[in-house]
Amino acid sequence: MLHSILGAVLLSVGMVAPLDTSDFHLSEVTVTATHRHVNPISSQTSITVESDRLNQQVPTSLAKGLDAIAGVQASSIGSGQSRPAVRGMGFNRLAIMHDGIRHEGQQWGDDHGLEIDRFAVDHIEIVKGASALLYGSDAIGGVLLLSSGAKPQNAFSGKACVFARSNNMLFGASALLNGKKEMPAGGTFYWRANATYQDYADYSVPADSFEYYSYRIPLYKRTLRNTAGREADASLVLGYTTYHWHSCIRIYETWAQSGFFANAHGLEVRLSDIDYDRSRRDIDLPCQEVNHLKVLWHSAFSHDNWGIEVNAAWQHNLRREESEPVSHGYMPTPPDALERQFSKHTASLQTAAKWNVATHHTLRLGLQSELQHNRRSGWGFIIPDFEQYSLGLYAGEEWRVNNRWTLDAGVRYDYAHMHIRSYQDWYVTPVGDTTVYKTRSAETMRDFHSFTWSLGMRYQADGWLVRANIGKAFRTPIAKELGADGINYHIFRYEAGNSALQPEESYQADVSVAWENRFVHVQVDPFVGYFPNYIYLNPTAEYREGLQLYQYNQSRVIRAGGEVMLTVRPWTHLDINLQGEYLFARQLSGDKAGYGLPFSPPWRLMPELKFHWDPIVNRQSSNRKWNGYAAVNVRICGAQYDIVPPEKPTDGWWTFNLSVGQRFELTKCAMNISLQADNILNTKYYDHTSYYRLIDIPEAGWNLSAMLSVEF
Amino acid sequence: MKKYLFMSLFVVSATAMTVALHSCNEQKDLTPPTISEADFLPADCDIYYLEDTIYVHFVCEDDAELGNYNIEIHNNFDHHTHGTSSVDCDEEQHEHGNVEKAWVYNQDFVIARGLKCDTVIQKIPVPADAAEGDYHFMLRLTDRAGWQTLKAVAIHLHKP
């Protein structure tokens, strides 16, 4: 049995089966100190979020459900959506691995969400800190490991849920069916199907108007015009597993459509003929539509002391952004509303092998390759067409010195080739006495080589768990950083790429010290990181084509900070939790030497009291009948005065939140009800990491959300 | 052995703190430049005739160092508004001018390095073939650190 589990989990992120867990309740989500002998490296600080806990919440997005964890932030990007960040690093500095394959959307965009159905995700693991060794480029700030489609336990089972949120009048439903069948040959065939739909209206904020470049714009009924949206997702998993072999095909489809806040699409406040205030649920221009299809094939074979795994995937991300055709500068009125469209195909192939060389030594080897093909269209230019090929090879060794100590080391080599296509404006611009079709992107070919390494240790005994890791990580510059050259109409600035950029590198040391007994769990996770060439979009004093020039360049950056987590259980019915985080960043060279980094999260403190009706005997909450809880928590966030242009200083804030949940075990099914009230005092506050902070839009006001689910 | 762990933890934390404290002492420009409202030309709702000259005059200041500025004139035939004091001149009939022939003026200007205060005077000739109607005069000003201040003024073009 153990072998078949090993086979399934072997070096796979997709197939998660913790071999040894010592978990501990923390906040809304269970924070688990997982030490698998497989991914991620056991010396790395990681946090596991179980789906039970995740599903107690009714967040608007996957990311929003994670920001109750110290060290994880969810940056609002408008339309009630948000993006995850780990220790302040998001976008292309956070690798998102979905079932072992890197999720590839248009992650460069400030207002692009994550195209993943959160109801299809069973298990989330967050690696805090750089982890380039196993995940390559982008894992410079951390890794989000999402896995869906764990092998079902029963011959046939399912789950259905309905949910609603008051703030943006969201309602949605999700259903999951799965089953397995033992085959005569000895293997097991399994399947899983999932579908989710949600629809939401414009979201409301505790403000009647907002100030925008000293101009007051009234908000009709305290809602942000045109932030409504809808989302439909479906997935199918078919798998076959035997004692030594596991193979499956997974298909995920995500479709989402939402409006862009009408008064904030670009710095120009246009008076449009569109009657935005007609309905809260309609989607007018400007709007976006995203379709993401992912097909994945996974196979793993394991033997007594070795195993091999192959993952192959194809993804297609189609994003359309529409806005009213309006002339600007030398650009005449465009013929249609299609401002930009991106069609990106990504093919990935990964293999990994694990070999127990000797009793206490395990060697792992891996190869990861990826091919990207991106094509744009529409009248607005922001990133050029490109093709990108990358290849990574790694080798790592883990030495279990004794039952307390484990040491690990690894090296990795990466090669990336980027081919950026040229692009000319579709309209002419006068230059001197003539007019020209300006070249926005020049044909560019770049090759990148990166060599990274890591060293780690882990100590576990007598209630202590200490992990320490030091290593080098990297990130290949993306097409926008290399080849952007034009006006970003979203924020009305001129963005110039830099084709001479080198791969961004970082050296990071992080430590995690945890201690627990029956009553107390305390954990401290400090880190320090140094970037010799952080890629930074620098606002300059120059103008280009009438707009302020923002130019990509590289500077030395130091970052430090950490998280503290404390849980006290004075009584078996009660948990007292306290989490805190702090982050510091400083640019040491370049034009902005002495400044921090944009969107730096300020310190946060999250105390919580959680009362369980049943005494907490073990943490398998699903085994308990009639289990319920009530929790009250406060989120306290510090002020952020460490700003860079064009940011504004943000004052500190706190919100008061309540949640209750109850599980009913019936003869043939189980029912879960959860209710959550956020920002009960309807506090008006600004989140420094929010995309809308720059234009003075406060965060959402009070919100009540409810979810009812039935498992059978 | 545990001792070494805590030693290393201490070293990491201490390094972080030292860097934090060391870096906080640096002087940074944290405020955008300012444009003086007094004597600002053109004034809101000013009327210009084709082949006229628009006289631009303003005083700008920054606590560290001024950057550059840009002047852009674009049509307001669809009657949009800008974030800074740009009014809709009610006394003017909203004329939907000919967008095809609308005048586009967009010029970047350089302020000499090292100035904290500058008085700007520019002359912008209105072309003879410009379409009549409402226009916006936009002034954008940066400082050396990259902060930006905007100012928009509504003007009107007429045939002589």
Tab-separated table of N, CA and C in Angstrom, chain A residues 78-217:
chain	number	residue	atom	x	y	z
A	78	GLY	N	-9.242	44.926	-8.606
A	78	GLY	CA	-10.493	45.424	-9.151
A	78	GLY	C	-11.427	44.298	-9.484
A	79	SER	N	-12.677	44.656	-9.772
A	79	SER	CA	-13.712	43.683	-10.098
A	79	SER	C	-13.833	42.618	-9.014
A	80	GLY	N	-13.504	42.954	-7.785
A	80	GLY	CA	-13.599	41.997	-6.694
A	80	GLY	C	-12.598	40.867	-6.811
A	81	GLN	N	-11.685	40.985	-7.755
A	81	GLN	CA	-10.706	39.922	-7.921
A	81	GLN	C	-9.401	40.298	-7.228
A	82	SER	N	-8.593	39.295	-6.992
A	82	SER	CA	-7.301	39.588	-6.388
A	82	SER	C	-6.259	38.585	-6.840
A	83	ARG	N	-5.023	38.988	-6.629
A	83	ARG	CA	-3.897	38.153	-7.026
A	83	ARG	C	-3.110	37.789	-5.789
A	84	PRO	N	-2.586	36.571	-5.736
A	84	PRO	CA	-1.805	36.202	-4.562
A	84	PRO	C	-0.389	36.771	-4.618
A	85	ALA	N	0.156	37.026	-3.454
A	85	ALA	CA	1.558	37.413	-3.342
A	85	ALA	C	2.108	36.739	-2.094
A	86	VAL	N	3.340	36.332	-2.147
A	86	VAL	CA	3.986	35.730	-0.993
A	86	VAL	C	5.110	36.652	-0.568
A	87	ARG	N	5.057	37.097	0.672
A	87	ARG	CA	6.038	38.047	1.188
A	87	ARG	C	6.191	39.234	0.230
A	88	GLY	N	5.059	39.716	-0.260
A	88	GLY	CA	5.057	40.905	-1.109
A	88	GLY	C	5.423	40.659	-2.558
A	89	MET	N	5.710	39.420	-2.918
A	89	MET	CA	6.123	39.128	-4.294
A	89	MET	C	5.015	38.393	-5.018
A	90	GLY	N	4.516	39.011	-6.066
A	90	GLY	CA	3.456	38.377	-6.846
A	90	GLY	C	3.794	38.423	-8.315
A	91	PHE	N	2.794	38.369	-9.142
A	91	PHE	CA	2.955	38.406	-10.594
A	91	PHE	C	3.991	37.377	-11.039
A	92	ASN	N	5.015	37.824	-11.762
A	92	ASN	CA	5.997	36.872	-12.262
A	92	ASN	C	7.073	36.518	-11.249
A	93	ARG	N	6.884	36.928	-10.018
A	93	ARG	CA	7.838	36.534	-8.982
A	93	ARG	C	7.255	35.470	-8.060
A	94	LEU	N	6.130	34.923	-8.463
A	94	LEU	CA	5.498	33.851	-7.698
A	94	LEU	C	5.097	32.771	-8.694
A	95	ALA	N	5.709	31.605	-8.560
A	95	ALA	CA	5.371	30.525	-9.486
A	95	ALA	C	4.078	29.878	-9.017
A	96	ILE	N	3.161	29.660	-9.943
A	96	ILE	CA	1.916	28.992	-9.597
A	96	ILE	C	1.912	27.644	-10.303
A	97	MET	N	2.029	26.602	-9.502
A	97	MET	CA	2.107	25.264	-10.054
A	97	MET	C	0.760	24.593	-9.839
A	98	HIS	N	0.104	24.245	-10.912
A	98	HIS	CA	-1.196	23.600	-10.822
A	98	HIS	C	-1.029	22.157	-11.268
A	99	ASP	N	-1.192	21.250	-10.344
A	99	ASP	CA	-1.006	19.825	-10.607
A	99	ASP	C	0.342	19.542	-11.260
A	100	GLY	N	1.367	20.180	-10.735
A	100	GLY	CA	2.718	19.891	-11.179
A	100	GLY	C	3.152	20.644	-12.415
A	101	ILE	N	2.236	21.410	-13.011
A	101	ILE	CA	2.564	22.161	-14.227
A	101	ILE	C	2.422	23.645	-13.926
A	102	ARG	N	3.338	24.419	-14.451
A	102	ARG	CA	3.291	25.856	-14.225
A	102	ARG	C	2.075	26.463	-14.937
A	103	HIS	N	1.267	27.173	-14.172
A	103	HIS	CA	0.097	27.834	-14.763
A	103	HIS	C	0.578	29.042	-15.556
A	104	GLU	N	0.216	29.099	-16.836
A	104	GLU	CA	0.690	30.184	-17.701
A	104	GLU	C	-0.471	30.985	-18.272
A	105	GLY	N	-0.728	32.141	-17.682
A	105	GLY	CA	-1.719	33.064	-18.230
A	105	GLY	C	-0.984	34.279	-18.747
A	106	GLN	N	-1.580	35.447	-18.572
A	106	GLN	CA	-0.886	36.697	-18.897
A	106	GLN	C	-0.551	37.322	-17.559
A	107	GLN	N	0.400	36.709	-16.843
A	107	GLN	CA	0.598	37.100	-15.449
A	107	GLN	C	1.277	38.450	-15.264
A	108	TRP	N	1.697	39.080	-16.357
A	108	TRP	CA	2.324	40.393	-16.240
A	108	TRP	C	1.316	41.489	-15.930
A	109	GLY	N	0.044	41.253	-16.210
A	109	GLY	CA	-0.938	42.339	-16.144
A	109	GLY	C	-1.334	42.709	-14.728
A	110	ASP	N	-1.368	44.012	-14.480
A	110	ASP	CA	-1.717	44.497	-13.150
A	110	ASP	C	-3.132	44.100	-12.750
A	111	ASP	N	-4.002	43.916	-13.729
A	111	ASP	CA	-5.395	43.649	-13.387
A	111	ASP	C	-5.871	42.323	-13.975
A	112	HIS	N	-4.956	41.379	-14.069
A	112	HIS	CA	-5.312	40.061	-14.562
A	112	HIS	C	-5.404	39.095	-13.388
A	113	GLY	N	-6.518	38.416	-13.267
A	113	GLY	CA	-6.702	37.462	-12.172
A	113	GLY	C	-6.076	36.113	-12.494
A	114	LEU	N	-6.304	35.176	-11.597
A	114	LEU	CA	-5.758	33.838	-11.753
A	114	LEU	C	-6.854	32.965	-12.362
A	115	GLU	N	-6.555	32.317	-13.502
A	115	GLU	CA	-7.605	31.585	-14.218
A	115	GLU	C	-7.718	30.159	-13.690
A	116	ILE	N	-8.037	30.020	-12.413
A	116	ILE	CA	-8.151	28.691	-11.815
A	116	ILE	C	-9.423	28.651	-10.966
A	117	ASP	N	-10.202	27.596	-11.133
A	117	ASP	CA	-11.428	27.417	-10.341
A	117	ASP	C	-11.036	26.983	-8.934
A	118	ARG	N	-11.374	27.799	-7.959
A	118	ARG	CA	-10.937	27.459	-6.615
A	118	ARG	C	-11.675	26.248	-6.055
A	119	PHE	N	-12.857	25.938	-6.601
A	119	PHE	CA	-13.599	24.778	-6.111
A	119	PHE	C	-13.037	23.473	-6.660
A	120	ALA	N	-12.184	23.569	-7.658
A	120	ALA	CA	-11.559	22.366	-8.192
A	120	ALA	C	-10.232	22.095	-7.484
A	121	VAL	N	-9.841	22.985	-6.606
A	121	VAL	CA	-8.563	22.832	-5.908
A	121	VAL	C	-8.813	22.189	-4.549
A	122	ASP	N	-8.173	21.049	-4.295
A	122	ASP	CA	-8.372	20.329	-3.039
A	122	ASP	C	-7.361	20.714	-1.989
A	123	HIS	N	-6.228	21.134	-2.458
A	123	HIS	CA	-5.106	21.237	-1.549
A	123	HIS	C	-4.192	22.343	-2.041
A	124	ILE	N	-3.777	23.200	-1.126
A	124	ILE	CA	-2.870	24.279	-1.494
A	124	ILE	C	-1.670	24.221	-0.576
A	125	GLU	N	-0.531	24.333	-1.141
A	125	GLU	CA	0.664	24.423	-0.325
A	125	GLU	C	1.429	25.664	-0.783
A	126	ILE	N	1.846	26.449	0.199
A	126	ILE	CA	2.526	27.694	-0.121
A	126	ILE	C	3.969	27.582	0.350
A	127	VAL	N	4.881	27.713	-0.578
A	127	VAL	CA	6.292	27.713	-0.206
A	127	VAL	C	6.689	29.166	-0.039
A	128	LYS	N	7.045	29.536	1.182
A	128	LYS	CA	7.444	30.916	1.440
A	128	LYS	C	8.931	31.019	1.123
A	129	GLY	N	9.264	31.917	0.256
A	129	GLY	CA	10.667	32.094	-0.078
A	129	GLY	C	11.029	31.427	-1.387
A	130	ALA	N	12.172	31.834	-1.898
A	130	ALA	CA	12.627	31.376	-3.203
A	130	ALA	C	12.751	29.865	-3.227
A	131	SER	N	12.395	29.295	-4.340
A	131	SER	CA	12.489	27.849	-4.482
A	131	SER	C	12.745	27.498	-5.930
A	132	ALA	N	13.849	28.031	-6.441
A	132	ALA	CA	14.132	27.865	-7.854
A	132	ALA	C	14.533	26.439	-8.191
A	133	LEU	N	15.112	25.737	-7.230
A	133	LEU	CA	15.692	24.434	-7.537
A	133	LEU	C	14.693	23.507	-8.227
A	134	LEU	N	13.495	23.401	-7.671
A	134	LEU	CA	12.517	22.483	-8.234
A	134	LEU	C	11.558	23.156	-9.211
A	135	TYR	N	11.393	24.472	-9.100
A	135	TYR	CA	10.344	25.106	-9.895
A	135	TYR	C	10.867	26.101	-10.918
A	136	GLY	N	12.142	26.383	-10.887
A	136	GLY	CA	12.739	27.198	-11.929
A	136	GLY	C	12.413	28.671	-11.846
A	137	SER	N	12.369	29.309	-13.004
A	137	SER	CA	12.126	30.742	-13.096
A	137	SER	C	10.793	31.085	-12.441
A	138	ASP	N	10.689	32.307	-11.945
A	138	ASP	CA	9.482	32.841	-11.299
A	138	ASP	C	9.339	32.438	-9.832
A	139	ALA	N	9.965	31.351	-9.413
A	139	ALA	CA	9.832	30.927	-8.015
A	139	ALA	C	10.775	31.739	-7.137
A	140	ILE	N	11.020	32.970	-7.532
A	140	ILE	CA	11.993	33.819	-6.850
A	140	ILE	C	11.389	34.384	-5.571
A	141	GLY	N	10.079	34.520	-5.528
A	141	GLY	CA	9.432	35.026	-4.313
A	141	GLY	C	8.731	33.933	-3.538
A	142	GLY	N	8.412	32.848	-4.188
A	142	GLY	CA	7.709	31.765	-3.532
A	142	GLY	C	6.975	30.929	-4.557
A	143	VAL	N	6.293	29.930	-4.063
A	143	VAL	CA	5.570	29.024	-4.952
A	143	VAL	C	4.200	28.737	-4.357
A	144	LEU	N	3.208	28.724	-5.206
A	144	LEU	CA	1.874	28.312	-4.803
A	144	LEU	C	1.628	26.970	-5.487
A	145	LEU	N	1.528	25.921	-4.682
A	145	LEU	CA	1.309	24.598	-5.247
A	145	LEU	C	-0.167	24.260	-5.097
A	146	LEU	N	-0.867	24.195	-6.211
A	146	LEU	CA	-2.292	23.898	-6.175
A	146	LEU	C	-2.486	22.496	-6.713
A	147	SER	N	-3.311	21.707	-6.033
A	147	SER	CA	-3.572	20.408	-6.610
A	147	SER	C	-5.045	20.106	-6.581
A	148	SER	N	-5.508	19.563	-7.659
A	148	SER	CA	-6.908	19.173	-7.778
A	148	SER	C	-6.957	17.729	-8.198
A	149	GLY	N	-8.080	17.139	-7.996
A	149	GLY	CA	-8.291	15.797	-8.520
A	149	GLY	C	-7.518	14.735	-7.792
A	150	ALA	N	-7.514	14.791	-6.460
A	150	ALA	CA	-6.935	13.692	-5.701
A	150	ALA	C	-7.778	12.447	-5.949
A	151	LYS	N	-7.167	11.287	-5.845
A	151	LYS	CA	-7.878	10.041	-6.137
A	151	LYS	C	-9.055	9.872	-5.181
A	152	PRO	N	-10.264	9.609	-5.680
A	152	PRO	CA	-11.418	9.503	-4.781
A	152	PRO	C	-11.305	8.298	-3.839
A	153	GLN	N	-11.952	8.417	-2.697
A	153	GLN	CA	-11.910	7.366	-1.696
A	153	GLN	C	-13.009	6.328	-1.912
A	154	ASN	N	-14.142	6.761	-2.469
A	154	ASN	CA	-15.298	5.875	-2.568
A	154	ASN	C	-15.621	5.532	-4.016
A	155	ALA	N	-16.459	4.475	-4.174
A	155	ALA	CA	-16.865	4.044	-5.509
A	155	ALA	C	-17.629	5.158	-6.222
A	156	PHE	N	-18.427	5.885	-5.471
A	156	PHE	CA	-19.128	7.031	-6.053
A	156	PHE	C	-19.418	8.030	-4.939
A	157	SER	N	-19.057	9.255	-5.147
A	157	SER	CA	-19.375	10.273	-4.148
A	157	SER	C	-19.428	11.633	-4.842
A	158	GLY	N	-19.890	12.592	-4.122
A	158	GLY	CA	-19.995	13.901	-4.734
A	158	GLY	C	-20.201	14.983	-3.707
A	159	LYS	N	-20.216	16.181	-4.207
A	159	LYS	CA	-20.371	17.326	-3.339
A	159	LYS	C	-21.020	18.433	-4.160
A	160	ALA	N	-21.946	19.130	-3.537
A	160	ALA	CA	-22.560	20.261	-4.245
A	160	ALA	C	-22.650	21.407	-3.265
A	161	CYS	N	-22.433	22.591	-3.742
A	161	CYS	CA	-22.567	23.711	-2.826
A	161	CYS	C	-23.126	24.935	-3.526
A	162	VAL	N	-23.792	25.752	-2.738
A	162	VAL	CA	-24.259	27.052	-3.221
A	162	VAL	C	-23.681	28.098	-2.295
A	163	PHE	N	-23.397	29.266	-2.822
A	163	PHE	CA	-22.779	30.296	-2.002
A	163	PHE	C	-23.222	31.680	-2.474
A	164	ALA	N	-23.137	32.614	-1.567
A	164	ALA	CA	-23.561	33.977	-1.889
A	164	ALA	C	-22.764	34.972	-1.067
A	165	ARG	N	-22.591	36.166	-1.604
A	165	ARG	CA	-21.923	37.262	-0.902
A	165	ARG	C	-22.779	38.505	-1.033
A	166	SER	N	-22.879	39.240	0.043
A	166	SER	CA	-23.751	40.415	0.003
A	166	SER	C	-23.099	41.602	-0.701
A	167	ASN	N	-21.815	41.785	-0.540
A	167	ASN	CA	-21.180	43.014	-1.014
A	167	ASN	C	-21.343	43.248	-2.506
A	168	ASN	N	-21.077	42.205	-3.294
A	168	ASN	CA	-21.225	42.380	-4.744
A	168	ASN	C	-22.360	41.508	-5.266
A	169	MET	N	-23.298	41.176	-4.370
A	169	MET	CA	-24.477	40.390	-4.720
A	169	MET	C	-24.089	39.159	-5.541
A	170	LEU	N	-23.061	38.488	-5.073
A	170	LEU	CA	-22.571	37.315	-5.779
A	170	LEU	C	-23.421	36.114	-5.423
A	171	PHE	N	-23.724	35.286	-6.404
A	171	PHE	CA	-24.240	33.964	-6.094
A	171	PHE	C	-23.582	32.978	-7.033
A	172	GLY	N	-23.450	31.769	-6.533
A	172	GLY	CA	-22.777	30.783	-7.348
A	172	GLY	C	-23.089	29.393	-6.867
A	173	ALA	N	-22.735	28.436	-7.686
A	173	ALA	CA	-22.945	27.043	-7.338
A	173	ALA	C	-21.797	26.242	-7.912
A	174	SER	N	-21.472	25.175	-7.214
A	174	SER	CA	-20.395	24.317	-7.682
A	174	SER	C	-20.779	22.874	-7.391
A	175	ALA	N	-20.456	21.987	-8.292
A	175	ALA	CA	-20.764	20.573	-8.081
A	175	ALA	C	-19.559	19.733	-8.459
A	176	LEU	N	-19.393	18.670	-7.729
A	176	LEU	CA	-18.266	17.768	-7.955
A	176	LEU	C	-18.780	16.339	-7.840
A	177	LEU	N	-18.455	15.524	-8.814
A	177	LEU	CA	-18.806	14.107	-8.756
A	177	LEU	C	-17.531	13.331	-8.989
A	178	ASN	N	-17.353	12.254	-8.237
A	178	ASN	CA	-16.200	11.422	-8.530
A	178	ASN	C	-16.473	9.983	-8.158
A	179	GLY	N	-15.658	9.110	-8.693
A	179	GLY	CA	-15.872	7.693	-8.420
A	179	GLY	C	-14.674	6.885	-8.841
A	180	LYS	N	-14.680	5.617	-8.413
A	180	LYS	CA	-13.593	4.734	-8.825
A	180	LYS	C	-14.129	3.328	-9.011
A	181	LYS	N	-13.404	2.552	-9.774
A	181	LYS	CA	-13.822	1.186	-10.023
A	181	LYS	C	-12.578	0.309	-10.033
A	182	GLU	N	-12.631	-0.769	-9.226
A	182	GLU	CA	-11.507	-1.700	-9.211
A	182	GLU	C	-11.596	-2.543	-10.485
A	183	MET	N	-10.497	-2.595	-11.237
A	183	MET	CA	-10.536	-3.331	-12.487
A	183	MET	C	-10.071	-4.764	-12.242
A	184	PRO	N	-10.524	-5.703	-13.093
A	184	PRO	CA	-10.138	-7.114	-12.878
A	184	PRO	C	-8.621	-7.315	-12.918
A	185	ALA	N	-7.945	-6.492	-13.703
A	185	ALA	CA	-6.499	-6.638	-13.836
A	185	ALA	C	-5.758	-6.247	-12.554
A	186	GLY	N	-6.444	-5.658	-11.613
A	186	GLY	CA	-5.790	-5.305	-10.353
A	186	GLY	C	-5.626	-3.814	-10.158
A	187	GLY	N	-5.852	-3.074	-11.210
A	187	GLY	CA	-5.710	-1.622	-11.083
A	187	GLY	C	-7.029	-0.965	-10.688
A	188	THR	N	-6.982	0.332	-10.535
A	188	THR	CA	-8.188	1.091	-10.201
A	188	THR	C	-8.365	2.198	-11.223
A	189	PHE	N	-9.566	2.260	-11.754
A	189	PHE	CA	-9.895	3.349	-12.654
A	189	PHE	C	-10.653	4.396	-11.843
A	190	TYR	N	-10.346	5.664	-11.994
A	190	TYR	CA	-11.098	6.678	-11.273
A	190	TYR	C	-11.415	7.869	-12.157
A	191	TRP	N	-12.405	8.615	-11.778
A	191	TRP	CA	-12.837	9.778	-12.551
A	191	TRP	C	-13.330	10.858	-11.612
A	192	ARG	N	-13.364	12.047	-12.144
A	192	ARG	CA	-13.808	13.177	-11.341
A	192	ARG	C	-14.262	14.289	-12.277
A	193	ALA	N	-15.411	14.839	-12.006
A	193	ALA	CA	-15.923	15.928	-12.849
A	193	ALA	C	-16.394	17.050	-11.952
A	194	ASN	N	-16.154	18.270	-12.400
A	194	ASN	CA	-16.456	19.416	-11.553
A	194	ASN	C	-16.974	20.557	-12.427
A	195	ALA	N	-17.923	21.291	-11.906
A	195	ALA	CA	-18.409	22.473	-12.627
A	195	ALA	C	-18.765	23.560	-11.623
A	196	THR	N	-18.448	24.805	-11.970
A	196	THR	CA	-18.716	25.934	-11.074
A	196	THR	C	-19.245	27.096	-11.910
A	197	TYR	N	-20.193	27.810	-11.367
A	197	TYR	CA	-20.657	29.025	-12.017
A	197	TYR	C	-20.866	30.100	-10.966
A	198	GLN	N	-20.445	31.290	-11.239
A	198	GLN	CA	-20.765	32.387	-10.330
A	198	GLN	C	-20.989	33.679	-11.090
A	199	ASP	N	-21.817	34.520	-10.512
A	199	ASP	CA	-22.230	35.758	-11.152
A	199	ASP	C	-22.250	36.833	-10.076
A	200	TYR	N	-21.645	37.973	-10.336
A	200	TYR	CA	-21.618	39.016	-9.324
A	200	TYR	C	-21.876	40.395	-9.922
A	201	ALA	N	-22.362	41.271	-9.067
A	201	ALA	CA	-22.694	42.627	-9.483
A	201	ALA	C	-21.537	43.565	-9.160
A	202	ASP	N	-21.714	44.831	-9.492
A	202	ASP	CA	-20.708	45.840	-9.152
A	202	ASP	C	-20.452	45.787	-7.653
A	203	TYR	N	-19.225	45.907	-7.234
A	203	TYR	CA	-18.991	45.809	-5.804
A	203	TYR	C	-19.040	47.164	-5.136
A	204	SER	N	-19.423	47.108	-3.865
A	204	SER	CA	-19.676	48.365	-3.175
A	204	SER	C	-18.547	48.697	-2.214
A	205	VAL	N	-18.344	49.973	-2.036
A	205	VAL	CA	-17.283	50.471	-1.159
A	205	VAL	C	-17.894	51.491	-0.202
A	206	PRO	N	-17.317	51.663	0.972
A	206	PRO	CA	-17.892	52.638	1.907
A	206	PRO	C	-17.494	54.072	1.546
A	207	ALA	N	-17.921	54.522	0.369
A	207	ALA	CA	-17.600	55.887	-0.070
A	207	ALA	C	-18.653	56.356	-1.061
A	208	ASP	N	-18.991	57.642	-1.008
A	208	ASP	CA	-19.980	58.207	-1.929
A	208	ASP	C	-19.318	58.771	-3.174
A	209	SER	N	-18.034	59.033	-3.038
A	209	SER	CA	-17.306	59.563	-4.181
A	209	SER	C	-15.843	59.241	-3.942
A	210	PHE	N	-15.043	59.421	-4.950
A	210	PHE	CA	-13.616	59.241	-4.716
A	210	PHE	C	-12.868	60.368	-5.390
A	211	GLU	N	-11.692	60.624	-4.869
A	211	GLU	CA	-10.922	61.735	-5.396
A	211	GLU	C	-9.871	61.221	-6.338
A	212	TYR	N	-9.803	61.865	-7.455
A	212	TYR	CA	-8.972	61.363	-8.524
A	212	TYR	C	-8.316	62.555	-9.188
A	213	TYR	N	-7.032	62.719	-8.918
A	213	TYR	CA	-6.323	63.906	-9.394
A	213	TYR	C	-7.092	65.183	-9.045
A	214	SER	N	-7.410	65.284	-7.757
A	214	SER	CA	-8.077	66.450	-7.178
A	214	SER	C	-9.492	66.670	-7.726
A	215	TYR	N	-10.001	65.715	-8.441
A	215	TYR	CA	-11.339	65.832	-9.022
A	215	TYR	C	-12.236	64.812	-8.337
A	216	ARG	N	-13.419	65.206	-7.912
A	216	ARG	CA	-14.308	64.282	-7.219
A	216	ARG	C	-15.259	63.609	-8.191
A	217	ILE	N	-15.254	62.276	-8.159
A	217	ILE	CA	-16.163	61.529	-9.026
A	217	ILE	C	-17.189	60.857	-8.131
